[in-house]
Short mmCIF file of C-alpha atoms and ligand atoms in Angstrom, two decimals:
data_model
loop_
_atom_site.label_atom_id
_atom_site.label_comp_id
_atom_site.label_asym_id
_atom_site.label_seq_id
_atom_site.Cartn_x
_atom_site.Cartn_y
_atom_site.Cartn_z
CA UNK A 1109 82.75 151.33 76.32
CA UNK A 1110 81.07 149.39 73.50
CA UNK A 1111 83.53 147.48 71.33
CA UNK A 1112 86.55 148.17 73.46
CA UNK A 1113 84.83 146.92 76.59
CA UNK A 1114 84.52 143.28 75.53
CA UNK A 1115 87.97 143.23 74.03
CA UNK A 1116 89.36 144.60 77.26
CA UNK A 1117 87.58 141.98 79.36
CA UNK A 1118 88.71 139.16 77.07
CA UNK A 1119 92.28 140.37 76.97
CA UNK A 1120 92.88 141.26 80.60
CA UNK A 1121 90.28 139.67 82.83
CA UNK A 1122 89.31 136.35 81.29
CA UNK A 1123 91.02 133.20 82.43
CA UNK A 1124 89.86 129.62 82.67
CA UNK A 1125 87.91 129.30 85.92
CA UNK A 1126 88.96 126.50 88.30
CA UNK A 1127 86.91 123.34 87.84
CA UNK A 1128 83.50 123.50 89.48
CA UNK A 1129 83.26 127.30 89.06
CA UNK A 1130 81.58 129.15 86.19
CA UNK A 1131 83.65 132.30 85.77
CA UNK A 1132 83.81 135.29 83.41
CA UNK A 1133 81.66 135.15 80.28
CA UNK A 1134 78.11 134.50 81.40
CA UNK A 1135 75.49 136.77 82.98
CA UNK A 1136 76.36 135.44 86.41
CA UNK A 1137 79.25 133.50 87.82
CA UNK A 1138 78.37 130.24 89.57
CA UNK A 1139 80.29 129.57 92.76
CA UNK A 1140 79.48 126.29 94.49
CA UNK A 1141 78.17 126.82 98.00
CA UNK A 1142 80.14 125.23 100.81
CA UNK A 1143 78.78 124.26 104.21
CA UNK A 1144 79.11 127.01 106.79
CA UNK A 1145 78.70 130.66 105.86
CA UNK A 1146 79.86 132.78 102.97
CA UNK A 1147 81.98 135.70 104.15
CA UNK A 1148 81.53 138.69 101.82
CA UNK A 1149 83.34 142.00 101.79
CA UNK A 1150 83.61 144.87 99.34
CA UNK A 1151 85.94 147.85 99.00
CA UNK A 1152 85.93 150.87 96.74
CA UNK A 1153 89.18 152.54 95.67
CA UNK A 1154 89.11 155.95 94.00
CA UNK A 1155 91.93 157.66 92.17
CA UNK A 1156 93.05 160.74 94.08
CA UNK A 1157 91.49 159.49 97.29
CA UNK A 1158 92.88 156.00 97.84
CA UNK A 1159 95.74 156.03 95.39
CA UNK A 1160 97.87 158.52 93.47
CA UNK A 1161 97.11 158.86 89.74
CA UNK A 1162 100.69 157.87 88.92
CA UNK A 1163 100.87 154.81 91.20
CA UNK A 1164 102.50 151.70 89.73
CA UNK A 1165 99.49 149.86 88.21
CA UNK A 1166 100.92 146.47 89.21
CA UNK A 1167 101.01 147.59 92.85
CA UNK A 1168 97.49 148.98 92.48
CA UNK A 1169 96.15 145.67 91.18
CA UNK A 1170 97.80 143.94 94.11
CA UNK A 1171 96.52 146.38 96.70
CA UNK A 1172 92.94 146.50 95.39
CA UNK A 1173 92.65 142.77 96.06
CA UNK A 1174 94.87 142.80 99.17
CA UNK A 1175 92.60 145.15 101.11
CA UNK A 1176 89.65 142.86 100.43
CA UNK A 1177 91.55 139.68 101.36
CA UNK A 1178 92.55 141.47 104.55
CA UNK A 1179 88.87 141.71 105.50
CA UNK A 1180 88.49 137.97 105.00
CA UNK A 1181 91.63 137.46 107.11
CA UNK A 1182 90.16 139.55 109.91
CA UNK A 1183 87.08 137.28 109.96
CA UNK A 1184 89.10 134.06 109.82
CA UNK A 1185 87.61 133.24 106.41
CA UNK A 1186 89.17 131.19 103.62
CA UNK A 1187 89.12 133.11 100.30
CA UNK A 1188 86.99 131.54 97.54
CA UNK A 1189 86.69 134.02 94.66
CA UNK A 1190 86.22 137.71 93.82
CA UNK A 1191 84.53 140.03 91.34
CA UNK A 1192 86.00 143.25 89.95
CA UNK A 1193 84.16 146.45 89.06
CA UNK A 1194 86.30 148.81 87.04
CA UNK A 1195 85.60 152.33 85.78
CA UNK A 1196 88.30 153.73 83.49
CA UNK A 1197 88.56 157.09 81.72
CA UNK A 1198 90.12 155.35 78.69
CA UNK A 1199 91.68 152.03 77.69
CA UNK A 1200 95.41 151.86 78.29
CA UNK A 1201 96.52 148.31 77.51
CA UNK A 1202 99.93 148.56 79.16
CA UNK A 1203 98.35 149.95 82.34
CA UNK A 1204 95.67 147.24 82.34
CA UNK A 1205 98.20 144.46 81.74
CA UNK A 1206 100.27 145.61 84.73
CA UNK A 1207 97.16 146.05 86.91
CA UNK A 1208 96.00 142.53 86.01
CA UNK A 1209 99.48 141.09 86.67
CA UNK A 1210 99.58 142.48 90.21
CA UNK A 1211 96.02 141.40 90.93
CA UNK A 1212 96.35 137.87 89.52
CA UNK A 1213 99.66 137.22 91.31
CA UNK A 1214 98.01 137.81 94.68
CA UNK A 1215 94.84 135.97 93.59
CA UNK A 1216 96.93 132.94 92.63
CA UNK A 1217 98.86 133.05 95.90
CA UNK A 1218 95.55 132.72 97.75
CA UNK A 1219 93.80 130.41 95.25
CA UNK A 1220 91.12 133.09 94.89
CA UNK A 1221 90.02 133.34 91.23
CA UNK A 1222 88.44 136.36 89.51
CA UNK A 1223 85.00 135.12 88.45
CA UNK A 1224 83.26 138.19 87.08
CA UNK A 1225 82.82 141.92 87.23
CA UNK A 1226 81.71 144.96 85.34
CA UNK A 1227 83.63 147.44 83.23
CA UNK A 1228 82.59 150.91 82.21
CA UNK A 1229 83.97 154.27 81.16
CA UNK A 1230 84.35 156.73 84.02
CA UNK A 1231 83.72 160.46 83.92
CA UNK A 1232 86.97 161.16 85.73
CA UNK A 1233 89.69 158.96 87.09
CA UNK A 1234 89.98 155.26 87.79
CA UNK A 1235 87.59 153.58 90.19
CA UNK A 1236 88.06 150.02 91.39
CA UNK A 1237 85.51 148.03 93.33
CA UNK A 1238 86.34 144.51 94.42
CA UNK A 1239 84.04 142.14 96.26
CA UNK A 1240 85.53 139.00 97.76
CA UNK A 1241 83.80 135.83 98.83
CA UNK A 1242 85.16 133.42 101.38
CA UNK A 1243 84.01 130.67 103.68
CA UNK A 1244 83.98 130.32 107.42
CA UNK A 1245 81.90 128.40 109.93
CA UNK A 1246 79.79 131.12 111.59
CA UNK A 1247 80.64 129.89 115.08
CA UNK A 1248 84.37 130.20 114.28
CA UNK A 1249 84.22 133.57 112.52
CA UNK A 1250 86.37 136.21 114.24
CA UNK A 1251 83.87 138.90 115.13
CA UNK A 1252 84.56 142.32 116.64
CA UNK A 1253 82.27 141.67 119.56
CA UNK A 1254 83.94 138.80 121.41
CA UNK A 1255 86.67 140.55 123.47
CA UNK A 1256 86.46 139.81 127.21
CA UNK A 1257 87.95 141.51 130.27
CA UNK A 1258 91.40 140.08 130.92
CA UNK A 1259 92.08 139.18 127.26
CA UNK A 1260 95.43 140.10 125.77
CA UNK A 1261 95.47 142.56 122.87
CA UNK A 1262 97.72 141.38 120.01
CA UNK A 1263 99.02 142.97 116.86
CA UNK A 1264 100.67 141.32 113.86
CA UNK A 1265 103.66 142.94 112.14
CA UNK A 1266 104.25 146.69 112.27
CA UNK A 1267 102.06 149.70 111.97
CA UNK A 1268 103.32 153.14 110.94
CA UNK A 1269 105.35 152.51 107.78
CA UNK A 1270 102.46 152.99 105.35
CA UNK A 1271 101.53 156.26 107.04
CA UNK A 1272 105.11 157.47 106.87
CA UNK A 1273 105.31 156.60 103.15
CA UNK A 1274 102.02 158.43 102.52
CA UNK A 1275 103.30 161.53 104.31
CA UNK A 1276 106.49 161.46 102.26
CA UNK A 1277 104.66 160.96 98.95
CA UNK A 1278 102.18 163.74 99.67
CA UNK A 1279 104.87 166.10 101.01
CA UNK A 1280 103.31 166.30 104.47
CA UNK A 1281 106.66 166.03 106.09
CA UNK A 1282 108.98 168.33 107.95
CA UNK A 1283 110.68 170.28 105.14
CA UNK A 1284 113.67 170.70 107.45
CA UNK A 1285 114.55 167.07 106.79
CA UNK A 1286 117.10 166.78 103.97
CA UNK A 1287 115.92 165.40 100.64
CA UNK A 1288 118.28 162.38 100.74
CA UNK A 1289 116.97 161.44 104.15
CA UNK A 1290 113.39 161.66 102.91
CA UNK A 1291 114.29 159.54 99.89
CA UNK A 1292 115.88 156.95 102.14
CA UNK A 1293 112.80 156.80 104.37
CA UNK A 1294 110.51 156.50 101.36
CA UNK A 1295 112.53 153.63 99.92
CA UNK A 1296 112.27 151.79 103.23
CA UNK A 1297 108.52 152.31 103.75
CA UNK A 1298 106.95 152.46 100.29
CA UNK A 1299 106.27 148.75 99.97
CA UNK A 1300 104.21 148.81 103.18
CA UNK A 1301 101.91 151.37 101.54
CA UNK A 1302 101.78 149.92 98.05
CA UNK A 1303 102.20 146.17 98.58
CA UNK A 1304 100.38 145.27 101.80
CA UNK A 1305 100.32 141.52 102.46
CA UNK A 1306 96.95 140.37 103.82
CA UNK A 1307 97.27 138.11 106.87
CA UNK A 1308 95.01 135.38 105.54
CA UNK A 1309 96.97 132.45 107.01
CA UNK A 1310 97.07 134.13 110.42
CA UNK A 1311 93.32 134.77 110.38
CA UNK A 1312 92.69 131.10 109.62
CA UNK A 1313 95.09 129.97 112.35
CA UNK A 1314 93.39 132.21 114.92
CA UNK A 1315 89.98 130.55 114.56
CA UNK A 1316 89.06 129.09 117.90
CA UNK A 1317 91.79 131.11 119.65
CA UNK A 1318 91.05 134.80 119.11
CA UNK A 1319 87.95 136.20 120.80
CA UNK A 1320 87.75 139.25 118.50
CA UNK A 1321 89.69 140.56 115.51
CA UNK A 1322 89.87 143.45 113.06
CA UNK A 1323 92.26 144.43 110.31
CA UNK A 1324 93.97 147.77 110.82
CA UNK A 1325 92.90 149.86 107.85
CA UNK A 1326 92.15 153.22 109.46
CA UNK A 1327 94.65 153.35 112.34
CA UNK A 1328 95.37 151.07 115.29
CA UNK A 1329 93.58 153.15 117.93
CA UNK A 1330 90.51 153.69 115.79
CA UNK A 1331 90.25 150.06 114.72
CA UNK A 1332 90.89 148.70 118.21
CA UNK A 1333 88.20 151.18 119.28
CA UNK A 1334 85.75 149.33 117.01
CA UNK A 1335 86.49 146.08 118.87
CA UNK A 1336 86.01 147.83 122.21
CA UNK A 1337 82.72 149.38 121.15
CA UNK A 1338 81.38 146.10 119.77
CA UNK A 1339 82.61 144.16 122.82
CA UNK A 1340 81.51 146.84 125.33
CA UNK A 1341 84.81 147.00 127.18
CA UNK A 1342 87.96 149.07 127.32
CA UNK A 1343 91.66 148.44 126.79
CA UNK A 1344 94.98 149.47 128.15
CA UNK A 1345 97.64 149.62 125.45
CA UNK A 1346 101.33 149.70 126.34
CA UNK A 1347 102.69 151.99 123.66
CA UNK A 1348 106.31 150.92 124.10
CA UNK A 1349 105.39 147.35 123.28
CA UNK A 1350 104.04 148.25 119.87
CA UNK A 1351 106.87 147.29 117.54
CA UNK A 1352 108.17 149.82 115.06
CA UNK A 1353 110.35 149.66 112.01
CA UNK A 1354 113.80 151.22 112.00
CA UNK A 1355 112.33 154.03 109.85
CA UNK A 1356 109.55 154.90 112.29
CA UNK A 1357 111.91 154.55 115.24
CA UNK A 1358 114.16 157.17 113.66
CA UNK A 1359 111.39 159.84 113.71
CA UNK A 1360 110.72 162.30 116.51
CA UNK A 1361 108.86 160.54 119.37
CA UNK A 1362 105.67 162.50 118.61
CA UNK A 1363 105.60 161.72 114.93
CA UNK A 1364 106.55 158.08 115.55
CA UNK A 1365 103.65 157.69 117.97
CA UNK A 1366 101.31 159.32 115.53
CA UNK A 1367 102.34 156.98 112.71
CA UNK A 1368 102.09 153.90 114.92
CA UNK A 1369 98.82 154.69 116.69
CA UNK A 1370 96.86 156.57 114.03
CA UNK A 1371 98.46 155.70 110.71
CA UNK A 1372 96.14 153.83 108.34
CA UNK A 1373 96.57 151.49 105.38
CA UNK A 1374 98.29 148.90 107.57
CA UNK A 1375 96.38 145.66 106.91
CA UNK A 1376 97.82 143.92 109.94
CA UNK A 1377 95.48 142.11 112.33
CA UNK A 1378 94.67 143.41 115.80
CA UNK A 1379 92.98 140.75 117.89
CA UNK A 1380 92.22 139.65 121.42
CA UNK A 1381 92.66 136.26 123.08
CA UNK A 1382 92.65 135.03 126.66
CA UNK A 1383 96.08 134.72 128.37
CA UNK A 1384 95.43 130.97 128.75
CA UNK A 1385 96.06 130.48 124.99
CA UNK A 1386 99.20 132.66 124.72
CA UNK A 1387 101.41 129.77 123.63
CA UNK A 1388 98.90 128.68 120.98
CA UNK A 1389 98.60 132.26 119.70
CA UNK A 1390 102.39 132.50 119.41
CA UNK A 1391 102.44 129.15 117.60
CA UNK A 1392 99.72 130.40 115.20
CA UNK A 1393 101.95 133.39 114.45
CA UNK A 1394 104.98 131.20 113.74
CA UNK A 1395 102.94 128.77 111.64
CA UNK A 1396 101.52 131.59 109.50
CA UNK A 1397 104.74 133.61 109.25
CA UNK A 1398 103.31 136.60 111.13
CA UNK A 1399 105.37 138.20 113.90
CA UNK A 1400 103.05 138.88 116.83
CA UNK A 1401 103.28 141.36 119.69
CA UNK A 1402 101.16 141.44 122.81
CA UNK A 1403 100.48 145.18 123.16
CA UNK A 1404 97.94 145.46 125.94
CA UNK A 1405 94.94 144.01 127.68
CA UNK A 1406 91.17 144.31 127.80
CA UNK A 1407 89.74 146.05 130.88
CA UNK A 1408 86.20 146.60 132.09
CA UNK A 1409 86.39 150.40 132.24
CA UNK A 1410 85.29 151.68 128.82
CA UNK A 1411 87.72 153.61 126.64
CA UNK A 1412 91.28 153.22 125.56
CA UNK A 1413 94.13 154.17 127.85
CA UNK A 1414 97.64 154.30 126.53
CA UNK A 1415 100.45 153.88 129.00
CA UNK A 1416 104.20 154.19 128.75
CA UNK A 1417 106.86 151.81 130.00
CA UNK A 1418 106.34 152.98 133.60
CA UNK A 1419 102.59 152.36 133.35
CA UNK A 1420 101.88 156.10 133.30
CA UNK A 1421 99.11 157.34 131.00
CA UNK A 1422 100.15 159.37 127.99
CA UNK A 1423 98.69 162.88 127.88
CA UNK A 1424 97.87 164.37 124.48
CA UNK A 1425 97.21 161.60 122.02
CA UNK A 1426 96.85 161.40 118.29
CA UNK A 1427 93.61 159.57 118.81
CA UNK A 1428 91.61 159.74 115.65
CA UNK A 1429 92.43 157.62 112.64
CA UNK A 1430 91.16 158.05 109.13
CA UNK A 1431 87.57 159.11 108.47
CA UNK A 1432 86.48 159.77 104.89
CA UNK A 1433 83.84 162.26 105.94
CA UNK A 1434 85.72 164.03 108.73
P1 ADP B 216 76.30 141.95 81.64
O1 ADP B 216 76.03 143.02 80.64
O2 ADP B 216 75.47 140.75 81.51
O3 ADP B 216 76.40 142.49 83.04
P2 ADP B 216 78.97 142.33 80.86
O4 ADP B 216 78.90 142.52 79.41
O5 ADP B 216 79.08 143.52 81.73
O6 ADP B 216 77.77 141.41 81.31
O7 ADP B 216 80.22 141.38 81.19
C1 ADP B 216 80.46 140.22 80.41
C2 ADP B 216 81.18 139.22 81.25
O8 ADP B 216 82.43 139.75 81.61
C3 ADP B 216 80.47 138.87 82.55
O9 ADP B 216 80.68 137.51 82.82
C4 ADP B 216 81.17 139.73 83.58
O10 ADP B 216 81.16 139.12 84.86
C5 ADP B 216 82.59 139.78 83.00
N1 ADP B 216 83.30 141.02 83.37
C6 ADP B 216 82.98 142.29 83.03
N2 ADP B 216 83.88 143.16 83.52
C7 ADP B 216 84.78 142.42 84.22
C8 ADP B 216 85.93 142.74 84.98
N3 ADP B 216 86.35 144.00 85.17
N4 ADP B 216 86.60 141.71 85.55
C9 ADP B 216 86.17 140.45 85.40
N5 ADP B 216 85.12 140.08 84.69
C10 ADP B 216 84.41 141.05 84.10
MG1 MG B 217 77.53 144.57 82.87
#
C-alpha cells in the first residue's frame, strides 16, 4: 500500500503518545517497563468469520479492542497500551475514520493508547489483529488454575444476548417467529454482540479475591471447562441461577439454555472464589459496576454437572461452545 499506506497511518492512527511513551512513527514503540509482569494478549478478527462485512465500522473498532481488553480483565491486569495490525482490501477513509473513532473511544476510556502497528493490503476482506499490553503482579494475576474444591463459581452480567443477536443476524432462527418479533429481539440484543464492554475494573478489583478467572468468549460451559481442566476439579452449576435478559427469557426453554450455556462473544468474567470472601466479591462487583451472580460451586469430582432448581441433573445439554476448527 505504498503512498496510501503512510497517509492512512498519519490520518487515522497517529496521535500524540502519552508522556513517557514513544508511539507511532518510529521502527519500534517504547513502552516503559513497570515492576511486576507485563500481561500480553493478542486476537485476530477476520471478516466473514468474526464479523459481518457490513458491520458498523465504529462498532468493529470498539469490539476489536474490547475483546483484547477483556483478556487483560480476565487476568486482573491494568491496560497499558496496544498495537494494531490491519489488512485492508482498499482504503475507504469514511470506514477508517469510523473504525478509529470506535477504537479510540474505548482506548481513551481505559487510558490504553495505540502505540504502533502495521498496515497492508489484503487479498480478500478486512483482517484486524490487536495485541494489548498490561501490567499485573504475577502473584496477583488471575490464572485459570487456582480454583479449589468448595469455591463459589461467579459470573458477571448476562450471557446469551450476543448469541441470540448472532442467530438473528445470520438467520439461524425459527422462521415461524414473526418478522416484527425478530426485529424487536435484535434491537434488544445487538449491542451485546457489537459493543461488548470489557470488565477491566472488575478484573482489577478481584485481584487477591478470585482464585481463578476467565473471560467468556466461546461459551460459558466451554470457558468454565478451561478453568476446571487447569485447576483439575469439577463444578456443579445451578442453571436457574444464571441470570438472563428479558429477551433470552422469552425464548423456548431449550433455546434459552443453549444461548446462556453455549453462546459465545460474551466478554463477561467467570471466576471462582472461596465462600469466605463472598461479601468482598459482592463489594468488588458494586465498586466496578458489574452485577454478579453466584451460579455454582467447585467440586472434587471432575466434569461439569448442571442442575435445575430442585438439584436434579439436566439430561441432554448443549455442551460445546465455539471451536474454530470443529
Ligand atoms: P516499519 O516498516 O518499520 O515496520 P511501518 O512503515 O510499517 O514501519 O509503520 C510506520 C509507523 O507506523 C510505525 O511506527 C508503526 O508502528 C506505525 N503503524 C503502522 N500501521 C499502524 C496501524 N495500523 N496502527 C498504528 N500504528 C501503525
Ligand atoms: Mg511495517
